[in-house]
Short mmCIF file of N, CA and C in Angstrom, two decimals:
data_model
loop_
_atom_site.label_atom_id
_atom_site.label_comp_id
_atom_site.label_asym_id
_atom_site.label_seq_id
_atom_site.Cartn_x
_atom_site.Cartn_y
_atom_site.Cartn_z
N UNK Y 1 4.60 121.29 167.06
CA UNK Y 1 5.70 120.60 167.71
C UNK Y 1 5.45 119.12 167.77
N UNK Y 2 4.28 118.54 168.27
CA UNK Y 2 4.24 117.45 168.37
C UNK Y 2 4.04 116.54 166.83
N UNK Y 3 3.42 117.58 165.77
CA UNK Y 3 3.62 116.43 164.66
C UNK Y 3 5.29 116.70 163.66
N UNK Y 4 6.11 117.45 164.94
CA UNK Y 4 7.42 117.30 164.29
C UNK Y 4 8.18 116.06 165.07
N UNK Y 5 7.94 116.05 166.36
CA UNK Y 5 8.20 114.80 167.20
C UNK Y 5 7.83 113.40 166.51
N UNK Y 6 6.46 113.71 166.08
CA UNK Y 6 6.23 112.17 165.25
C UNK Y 6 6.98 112.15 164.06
N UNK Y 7 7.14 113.15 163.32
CA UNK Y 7 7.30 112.42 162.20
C UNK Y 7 9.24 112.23 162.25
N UNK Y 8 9.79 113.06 163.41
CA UNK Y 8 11.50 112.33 163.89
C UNK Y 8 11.33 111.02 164.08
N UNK Y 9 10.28 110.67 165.15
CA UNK Y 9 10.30 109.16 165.73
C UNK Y 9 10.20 108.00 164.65
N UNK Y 10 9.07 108.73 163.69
CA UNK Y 10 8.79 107.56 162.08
C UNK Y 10 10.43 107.69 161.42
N UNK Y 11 10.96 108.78 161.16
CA UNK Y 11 12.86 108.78 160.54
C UNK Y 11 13.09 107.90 161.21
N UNK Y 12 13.48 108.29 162.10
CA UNK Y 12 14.34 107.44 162.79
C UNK Y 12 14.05 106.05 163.04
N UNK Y 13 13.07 105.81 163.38
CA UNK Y 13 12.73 104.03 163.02
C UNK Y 13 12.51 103.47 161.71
N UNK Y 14 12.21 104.09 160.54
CA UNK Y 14 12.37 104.09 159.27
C UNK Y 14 13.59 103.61 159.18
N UNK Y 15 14.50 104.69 159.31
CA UNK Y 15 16.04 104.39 158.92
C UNK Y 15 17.20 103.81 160.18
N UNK Y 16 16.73 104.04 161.17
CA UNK Y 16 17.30 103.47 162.05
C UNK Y 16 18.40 104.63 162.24
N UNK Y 17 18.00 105.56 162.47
CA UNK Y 17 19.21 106.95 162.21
C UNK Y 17 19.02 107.18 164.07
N UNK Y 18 20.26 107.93 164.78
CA UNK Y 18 20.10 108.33 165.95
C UNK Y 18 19.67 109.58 165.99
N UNK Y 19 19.94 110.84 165.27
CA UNK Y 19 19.89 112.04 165.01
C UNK Y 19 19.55 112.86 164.10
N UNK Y 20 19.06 113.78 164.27
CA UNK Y 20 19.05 114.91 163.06
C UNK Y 20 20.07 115.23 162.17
N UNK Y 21 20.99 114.97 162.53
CA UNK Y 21 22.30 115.28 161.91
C UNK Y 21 23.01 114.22 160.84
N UNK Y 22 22.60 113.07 161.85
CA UNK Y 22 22.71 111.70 160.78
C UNK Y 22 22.17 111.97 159.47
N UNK Y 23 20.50 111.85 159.51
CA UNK Y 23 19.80 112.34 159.17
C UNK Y 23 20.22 113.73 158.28
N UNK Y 24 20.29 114.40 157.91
CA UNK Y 24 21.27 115.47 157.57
C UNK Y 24 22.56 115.35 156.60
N UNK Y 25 23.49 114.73 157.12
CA UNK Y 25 23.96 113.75 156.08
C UNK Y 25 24.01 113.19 155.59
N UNK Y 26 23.36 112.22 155.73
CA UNK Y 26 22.88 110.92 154.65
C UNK Y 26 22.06 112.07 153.45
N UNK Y 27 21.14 113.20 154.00
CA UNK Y 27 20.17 113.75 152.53
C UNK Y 27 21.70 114.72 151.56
N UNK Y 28 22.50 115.05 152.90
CA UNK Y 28 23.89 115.93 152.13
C UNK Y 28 24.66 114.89 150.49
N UNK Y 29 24.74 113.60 151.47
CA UNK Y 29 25.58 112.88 150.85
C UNK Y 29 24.65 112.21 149.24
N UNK Y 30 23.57 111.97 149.60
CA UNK Y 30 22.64 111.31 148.17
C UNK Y 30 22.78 112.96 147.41
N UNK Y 31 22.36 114.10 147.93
CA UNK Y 31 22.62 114.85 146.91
C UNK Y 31 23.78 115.24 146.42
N UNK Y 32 24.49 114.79 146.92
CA UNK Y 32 25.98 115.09 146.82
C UNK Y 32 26.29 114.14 145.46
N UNK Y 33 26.00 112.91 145.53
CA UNK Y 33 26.02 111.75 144.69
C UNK Y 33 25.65 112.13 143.50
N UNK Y 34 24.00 112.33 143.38
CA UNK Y 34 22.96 112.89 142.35
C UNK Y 34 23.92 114.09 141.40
N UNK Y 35 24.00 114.68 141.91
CA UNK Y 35 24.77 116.20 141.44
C UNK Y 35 26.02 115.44 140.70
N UNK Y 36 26.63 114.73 141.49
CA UNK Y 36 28.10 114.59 140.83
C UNK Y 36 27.69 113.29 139.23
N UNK Y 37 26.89 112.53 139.56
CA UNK Y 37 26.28 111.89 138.42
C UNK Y 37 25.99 112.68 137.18
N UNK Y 38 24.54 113.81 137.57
CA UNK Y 38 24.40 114.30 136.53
C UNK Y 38 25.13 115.30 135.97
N UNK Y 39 26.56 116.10 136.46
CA UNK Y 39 27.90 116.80 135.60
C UNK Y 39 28.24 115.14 134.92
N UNK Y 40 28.25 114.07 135.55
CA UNK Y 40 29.11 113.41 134.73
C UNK Y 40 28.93 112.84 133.32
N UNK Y 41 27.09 112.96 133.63
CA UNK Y 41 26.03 112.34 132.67
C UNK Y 41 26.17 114.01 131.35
N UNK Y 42 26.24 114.66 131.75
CA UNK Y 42 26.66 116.70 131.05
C UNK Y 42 27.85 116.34 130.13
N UNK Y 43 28.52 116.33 130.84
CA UNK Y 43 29.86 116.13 130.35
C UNK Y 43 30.23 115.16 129.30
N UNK Y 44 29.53 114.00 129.65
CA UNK Y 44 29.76 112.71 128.51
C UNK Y 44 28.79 112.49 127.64
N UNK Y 45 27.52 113.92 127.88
CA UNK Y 45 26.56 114.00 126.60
C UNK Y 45 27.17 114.75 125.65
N UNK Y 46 28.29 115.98 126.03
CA UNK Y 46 28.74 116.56 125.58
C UNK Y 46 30.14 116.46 125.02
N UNK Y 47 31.02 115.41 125.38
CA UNK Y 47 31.83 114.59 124.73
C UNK Y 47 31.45 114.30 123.65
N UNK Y 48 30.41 113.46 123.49
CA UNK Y 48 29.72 112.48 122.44
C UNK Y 48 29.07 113.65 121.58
N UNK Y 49 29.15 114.47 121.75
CA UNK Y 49 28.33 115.54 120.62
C UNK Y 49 29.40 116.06 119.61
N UNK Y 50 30.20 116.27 120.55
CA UNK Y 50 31.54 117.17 119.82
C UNK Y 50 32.58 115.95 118.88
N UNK Y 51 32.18 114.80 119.63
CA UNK Y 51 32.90 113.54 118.59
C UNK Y 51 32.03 113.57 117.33
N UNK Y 52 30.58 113.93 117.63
CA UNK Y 52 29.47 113.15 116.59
C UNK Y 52 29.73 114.42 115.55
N UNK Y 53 30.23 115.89 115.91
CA UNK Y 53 30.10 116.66 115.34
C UNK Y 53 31.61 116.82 114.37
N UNK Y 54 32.84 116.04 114.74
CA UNK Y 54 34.15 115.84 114.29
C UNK Y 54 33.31 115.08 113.21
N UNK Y 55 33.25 113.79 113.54
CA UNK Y 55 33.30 112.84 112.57
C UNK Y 55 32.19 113.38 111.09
N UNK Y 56 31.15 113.99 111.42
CA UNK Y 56 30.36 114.26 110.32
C UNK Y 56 31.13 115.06 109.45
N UNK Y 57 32.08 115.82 109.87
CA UNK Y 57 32.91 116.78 109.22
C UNK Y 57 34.28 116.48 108.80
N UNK Y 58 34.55 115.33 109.35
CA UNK Y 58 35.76 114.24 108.35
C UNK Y 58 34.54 113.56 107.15
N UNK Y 59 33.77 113.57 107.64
CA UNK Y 59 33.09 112.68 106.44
C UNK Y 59 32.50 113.31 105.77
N UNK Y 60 32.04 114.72 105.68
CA UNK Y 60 32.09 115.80 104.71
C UNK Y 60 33.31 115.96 103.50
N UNK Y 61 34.48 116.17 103.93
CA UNK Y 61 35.68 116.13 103.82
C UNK Y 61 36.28 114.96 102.62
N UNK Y 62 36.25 113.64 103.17
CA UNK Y 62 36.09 112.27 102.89
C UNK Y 62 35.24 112.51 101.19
N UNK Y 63 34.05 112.78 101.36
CA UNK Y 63 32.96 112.90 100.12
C UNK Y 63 33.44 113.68 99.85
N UNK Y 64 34.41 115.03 99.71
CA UNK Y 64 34.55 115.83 98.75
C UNK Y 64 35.92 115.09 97.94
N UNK Y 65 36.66 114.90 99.18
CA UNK Y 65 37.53 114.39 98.39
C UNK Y 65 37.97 113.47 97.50
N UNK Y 66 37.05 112.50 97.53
CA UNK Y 66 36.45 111.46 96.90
C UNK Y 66 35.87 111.78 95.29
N UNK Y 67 35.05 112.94 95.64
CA UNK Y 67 34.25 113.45 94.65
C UNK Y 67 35.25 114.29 93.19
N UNK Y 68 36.61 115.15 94.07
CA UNK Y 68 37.57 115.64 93.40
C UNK Y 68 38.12 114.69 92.93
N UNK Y 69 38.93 113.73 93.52
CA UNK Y 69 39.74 112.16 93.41
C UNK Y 69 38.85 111.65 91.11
N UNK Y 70 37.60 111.88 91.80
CA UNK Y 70 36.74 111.18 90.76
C UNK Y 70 37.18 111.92 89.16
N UNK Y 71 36.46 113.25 89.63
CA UNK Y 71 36.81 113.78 88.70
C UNK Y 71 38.33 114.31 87.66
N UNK Y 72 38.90 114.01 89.06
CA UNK Y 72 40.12 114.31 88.05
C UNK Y 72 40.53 112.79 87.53
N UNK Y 73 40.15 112.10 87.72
CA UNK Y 73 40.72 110.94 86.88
C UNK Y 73 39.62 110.28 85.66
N UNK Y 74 38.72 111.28 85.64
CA UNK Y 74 38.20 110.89 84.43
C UNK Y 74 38.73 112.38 83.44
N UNK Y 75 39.07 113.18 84.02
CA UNK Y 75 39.83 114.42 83.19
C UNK Y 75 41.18 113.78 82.27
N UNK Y 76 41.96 112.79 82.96
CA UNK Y 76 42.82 112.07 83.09
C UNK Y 76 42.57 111.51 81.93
N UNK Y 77 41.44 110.33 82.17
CA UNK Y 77 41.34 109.50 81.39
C UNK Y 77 40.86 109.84 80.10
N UNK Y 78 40.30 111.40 80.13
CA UNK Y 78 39.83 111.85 78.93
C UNK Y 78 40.95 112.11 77.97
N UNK Y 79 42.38 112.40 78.62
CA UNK Y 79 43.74 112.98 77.61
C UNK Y 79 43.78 111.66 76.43
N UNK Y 80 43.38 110.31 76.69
CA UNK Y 80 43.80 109.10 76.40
C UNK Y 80 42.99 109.03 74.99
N UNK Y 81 42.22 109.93 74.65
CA UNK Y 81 41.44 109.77 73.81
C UNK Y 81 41.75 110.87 72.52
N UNK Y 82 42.63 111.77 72.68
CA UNK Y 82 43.05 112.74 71.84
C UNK Y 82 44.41 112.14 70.79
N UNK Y 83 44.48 112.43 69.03
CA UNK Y 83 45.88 112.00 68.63
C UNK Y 83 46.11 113.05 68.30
N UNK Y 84 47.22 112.81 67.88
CA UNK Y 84 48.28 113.62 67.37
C UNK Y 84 47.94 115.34 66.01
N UNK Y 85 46.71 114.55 66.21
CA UNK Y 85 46.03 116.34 65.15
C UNK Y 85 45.45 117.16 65.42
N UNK Y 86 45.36 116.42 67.22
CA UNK Y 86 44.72 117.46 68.32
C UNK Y 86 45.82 118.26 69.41
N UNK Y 87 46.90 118.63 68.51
CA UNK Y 87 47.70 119.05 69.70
C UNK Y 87 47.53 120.34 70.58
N UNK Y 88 46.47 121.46 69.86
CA UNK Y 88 45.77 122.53 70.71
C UNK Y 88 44.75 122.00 72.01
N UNK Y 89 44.51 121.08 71.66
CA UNK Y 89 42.96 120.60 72.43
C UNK Y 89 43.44 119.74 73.43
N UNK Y 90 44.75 118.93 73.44
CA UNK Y 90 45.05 118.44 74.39
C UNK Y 90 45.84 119.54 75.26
N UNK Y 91 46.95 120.37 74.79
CA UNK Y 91 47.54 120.92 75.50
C UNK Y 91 46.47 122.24 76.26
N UNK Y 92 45.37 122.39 75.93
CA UNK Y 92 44.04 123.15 76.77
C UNK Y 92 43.75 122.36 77.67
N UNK Y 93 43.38 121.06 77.29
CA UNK Y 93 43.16 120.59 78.70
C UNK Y 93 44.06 120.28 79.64
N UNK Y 94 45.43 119.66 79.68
CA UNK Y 94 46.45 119.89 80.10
C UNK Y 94 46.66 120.55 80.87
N UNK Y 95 46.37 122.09 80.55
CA UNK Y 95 46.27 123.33 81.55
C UNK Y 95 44.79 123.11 82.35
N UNK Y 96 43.56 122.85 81.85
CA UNK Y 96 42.62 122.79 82.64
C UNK Y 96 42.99 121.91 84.06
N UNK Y 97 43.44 120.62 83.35
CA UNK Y 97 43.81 119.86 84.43
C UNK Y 97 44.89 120.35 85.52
N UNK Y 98 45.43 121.08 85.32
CA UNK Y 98 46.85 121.60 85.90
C UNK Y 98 46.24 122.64 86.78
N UNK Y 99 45.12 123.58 86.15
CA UNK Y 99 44.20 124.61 87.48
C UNK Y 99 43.25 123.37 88.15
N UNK Y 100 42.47 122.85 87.81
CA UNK Y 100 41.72 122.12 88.85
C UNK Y 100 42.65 121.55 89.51
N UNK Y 101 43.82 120.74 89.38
CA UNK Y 101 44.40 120.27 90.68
C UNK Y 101 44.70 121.18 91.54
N UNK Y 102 45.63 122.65 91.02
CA UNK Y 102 45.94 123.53 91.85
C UNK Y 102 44.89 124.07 92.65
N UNK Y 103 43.59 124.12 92.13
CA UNK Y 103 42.49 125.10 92.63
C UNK Y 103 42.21 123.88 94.45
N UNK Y 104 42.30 122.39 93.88
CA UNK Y 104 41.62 121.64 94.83
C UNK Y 104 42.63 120.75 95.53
N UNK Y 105 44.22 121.40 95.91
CA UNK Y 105 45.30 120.79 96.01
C UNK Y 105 44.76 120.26 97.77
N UNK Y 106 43.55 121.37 98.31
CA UNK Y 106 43.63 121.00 100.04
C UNK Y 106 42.89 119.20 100.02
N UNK Y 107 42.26 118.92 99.05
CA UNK Y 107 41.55 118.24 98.97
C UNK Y 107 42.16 116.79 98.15
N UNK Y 108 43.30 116.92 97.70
CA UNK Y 108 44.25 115.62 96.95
C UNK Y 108 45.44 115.57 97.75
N UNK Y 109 45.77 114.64 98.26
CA UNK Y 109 46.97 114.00 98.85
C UNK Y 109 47.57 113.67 98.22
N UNK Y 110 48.87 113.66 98.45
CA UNK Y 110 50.22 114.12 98.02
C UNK Y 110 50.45 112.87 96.68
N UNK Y 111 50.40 111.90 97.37
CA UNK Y 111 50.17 110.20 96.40
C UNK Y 111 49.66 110.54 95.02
N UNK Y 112 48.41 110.87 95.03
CA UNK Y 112 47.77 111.54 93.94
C UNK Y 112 48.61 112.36 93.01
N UNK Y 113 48.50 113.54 94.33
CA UNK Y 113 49.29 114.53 93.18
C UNK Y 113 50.30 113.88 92.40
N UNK Y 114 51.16 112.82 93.00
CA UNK Y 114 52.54 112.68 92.71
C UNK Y 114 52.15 111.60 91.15
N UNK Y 115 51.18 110.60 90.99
CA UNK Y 115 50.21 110.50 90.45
C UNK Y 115 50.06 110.91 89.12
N UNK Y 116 48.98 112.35 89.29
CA UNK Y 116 48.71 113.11 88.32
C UNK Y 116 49.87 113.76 87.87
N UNK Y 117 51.07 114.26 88.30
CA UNK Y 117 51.83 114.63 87.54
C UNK Y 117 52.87 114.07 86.67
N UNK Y 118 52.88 112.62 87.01
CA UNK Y 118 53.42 111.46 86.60
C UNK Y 118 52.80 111.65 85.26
N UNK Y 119 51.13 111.36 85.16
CA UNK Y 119 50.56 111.06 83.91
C UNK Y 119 50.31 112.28 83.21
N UNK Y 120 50.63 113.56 83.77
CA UNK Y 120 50.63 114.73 82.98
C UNK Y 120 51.77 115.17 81.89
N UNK Y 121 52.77 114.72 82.70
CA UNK Y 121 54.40 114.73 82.06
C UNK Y 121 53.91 113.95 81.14
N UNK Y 122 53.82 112.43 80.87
CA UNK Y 122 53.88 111.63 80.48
C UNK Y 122 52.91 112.68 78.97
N UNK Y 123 51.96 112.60 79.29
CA UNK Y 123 50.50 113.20 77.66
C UNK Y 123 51.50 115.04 77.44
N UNK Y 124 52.53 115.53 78.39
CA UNK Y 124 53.66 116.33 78.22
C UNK Y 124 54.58 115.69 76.67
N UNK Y 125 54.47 114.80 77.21
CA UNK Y 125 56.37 114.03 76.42
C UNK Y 125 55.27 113.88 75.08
N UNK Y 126 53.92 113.27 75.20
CA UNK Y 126 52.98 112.91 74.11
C UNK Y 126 53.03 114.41 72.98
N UNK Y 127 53.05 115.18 73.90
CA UNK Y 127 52.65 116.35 73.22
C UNK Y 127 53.65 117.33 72.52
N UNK Y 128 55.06 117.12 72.53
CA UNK Y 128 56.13 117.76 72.07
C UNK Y 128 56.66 116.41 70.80
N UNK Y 129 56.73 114.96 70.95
CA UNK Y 129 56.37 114.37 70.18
C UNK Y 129 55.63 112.84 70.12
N UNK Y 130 55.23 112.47 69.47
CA UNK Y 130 53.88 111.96 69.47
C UNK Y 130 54.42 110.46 69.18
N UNK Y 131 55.05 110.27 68.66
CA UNK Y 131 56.17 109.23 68.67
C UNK Y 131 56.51 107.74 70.46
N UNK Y 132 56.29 108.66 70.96
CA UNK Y 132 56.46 109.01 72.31
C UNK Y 132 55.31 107.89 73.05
N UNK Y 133 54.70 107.64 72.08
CA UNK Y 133 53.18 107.26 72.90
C UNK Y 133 53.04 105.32 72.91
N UNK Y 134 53.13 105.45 74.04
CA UNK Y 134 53.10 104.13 74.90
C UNK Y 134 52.14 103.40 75.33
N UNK Y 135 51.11 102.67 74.69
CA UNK Y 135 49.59 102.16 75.45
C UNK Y 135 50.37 101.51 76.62
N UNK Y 136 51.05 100.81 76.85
CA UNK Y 136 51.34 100.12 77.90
C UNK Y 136 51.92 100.84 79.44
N UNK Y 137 52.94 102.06 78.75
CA UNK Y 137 53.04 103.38 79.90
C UNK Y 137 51.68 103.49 80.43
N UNK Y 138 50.85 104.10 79.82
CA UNK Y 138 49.28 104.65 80.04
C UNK Y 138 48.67 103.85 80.71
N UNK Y 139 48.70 102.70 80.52
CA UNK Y 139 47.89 101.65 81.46
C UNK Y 139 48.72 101.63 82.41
N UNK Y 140 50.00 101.33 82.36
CA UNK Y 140 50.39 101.42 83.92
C UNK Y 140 50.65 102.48 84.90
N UNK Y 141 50.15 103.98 84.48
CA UNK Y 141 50.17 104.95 84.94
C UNK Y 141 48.96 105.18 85.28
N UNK Y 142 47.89 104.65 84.68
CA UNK Y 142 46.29 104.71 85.31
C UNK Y 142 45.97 103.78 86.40
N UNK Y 143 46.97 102.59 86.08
CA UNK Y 143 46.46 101.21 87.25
C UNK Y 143 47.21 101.89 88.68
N UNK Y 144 48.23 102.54 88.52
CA UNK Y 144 48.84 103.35 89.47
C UNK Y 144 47.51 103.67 90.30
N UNK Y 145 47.34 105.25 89.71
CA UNK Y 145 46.54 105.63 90.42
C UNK Y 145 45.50 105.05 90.81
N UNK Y 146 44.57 103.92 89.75
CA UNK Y 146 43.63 103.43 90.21
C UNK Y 146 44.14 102.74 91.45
N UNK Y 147 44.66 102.15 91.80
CA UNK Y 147 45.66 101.31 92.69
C UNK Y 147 45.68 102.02 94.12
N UNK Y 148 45.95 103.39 93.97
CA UNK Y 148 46.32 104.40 95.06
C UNK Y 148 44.99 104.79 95.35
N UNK Y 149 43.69 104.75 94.92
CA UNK Y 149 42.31 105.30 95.33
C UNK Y 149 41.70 104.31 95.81
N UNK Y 150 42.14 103.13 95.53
CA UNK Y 150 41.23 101.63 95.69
C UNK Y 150 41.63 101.28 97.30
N UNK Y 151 42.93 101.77 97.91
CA UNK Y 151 43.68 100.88 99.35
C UNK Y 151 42.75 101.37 100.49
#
């Protein structure tokens, strides 16, 4: 009893508290504080995780699509190189090009597509007759797209 008497009398002149109860609340209220800090410190570690975990997965996304973007415009740029005595070999790839876009349509935006089918028609019109063939179309149907991947 008496070293509970002392060590009230040291509280209370310590803190200048009148009561046990004071005393009592003031330890209610700091833990009260503490607690509500660390949910807040929880919560905004866990905000920041689920952002850190979005963005890695747009930027997964980003690199593939990038990576598709790539390849089909060197598929593209490969039609530019076929004449007129290759009309099996272009119209194969033609179709190749026509499944890889379809296969990877989640991954090309609409621009593109609109794009690639521009310059598909176009090595189309090349390919029924040959007559048809425009270096200057071709360049401005590639600067297109290059144009639309570069913004």
């Amino acid at each position: 009893m008496n070293d509970y008497s002392l060590n009230n009398d040291v509280l209370q002149e310590l803190f200048g508290l009148a009561s046990n109860q004071t005393l009592l609340l003031t330890l209610l209220i700091m833990v009260s504080i503490n607690i509500g800090v660390e949910i807040f410190r929880f919560v905004s570690k866990w905000a920041l995780s689920n952002k850190s975990k979005k963005d890695k997965r747009l930027i997964l996304i980003e690199e593939k699509r990038i990576k598709i973007l790539e390849q089909l415009f060197q598929s593209l740029d490969s039609l530019t190189l076929y004449d007129n005595s290759q009309d099996q070999e272009l119209l194969a790839k033609l179709k190749d090009i026509n499944k890889f876009m379809t296969r990877n349509k989640i991954y090309i935006p609409k621009e593109f597509q609109k794009h690639t089918n521009n310059i598909l028609d176009y090595f189309k019109n090349i390919l029924t007759d040959y007559r048809n063939r425009d270096y200057e179309k071709e360049t401005k149907l590639f600067n297109k797209y290059c144009n639309a991947f570069n913004k």
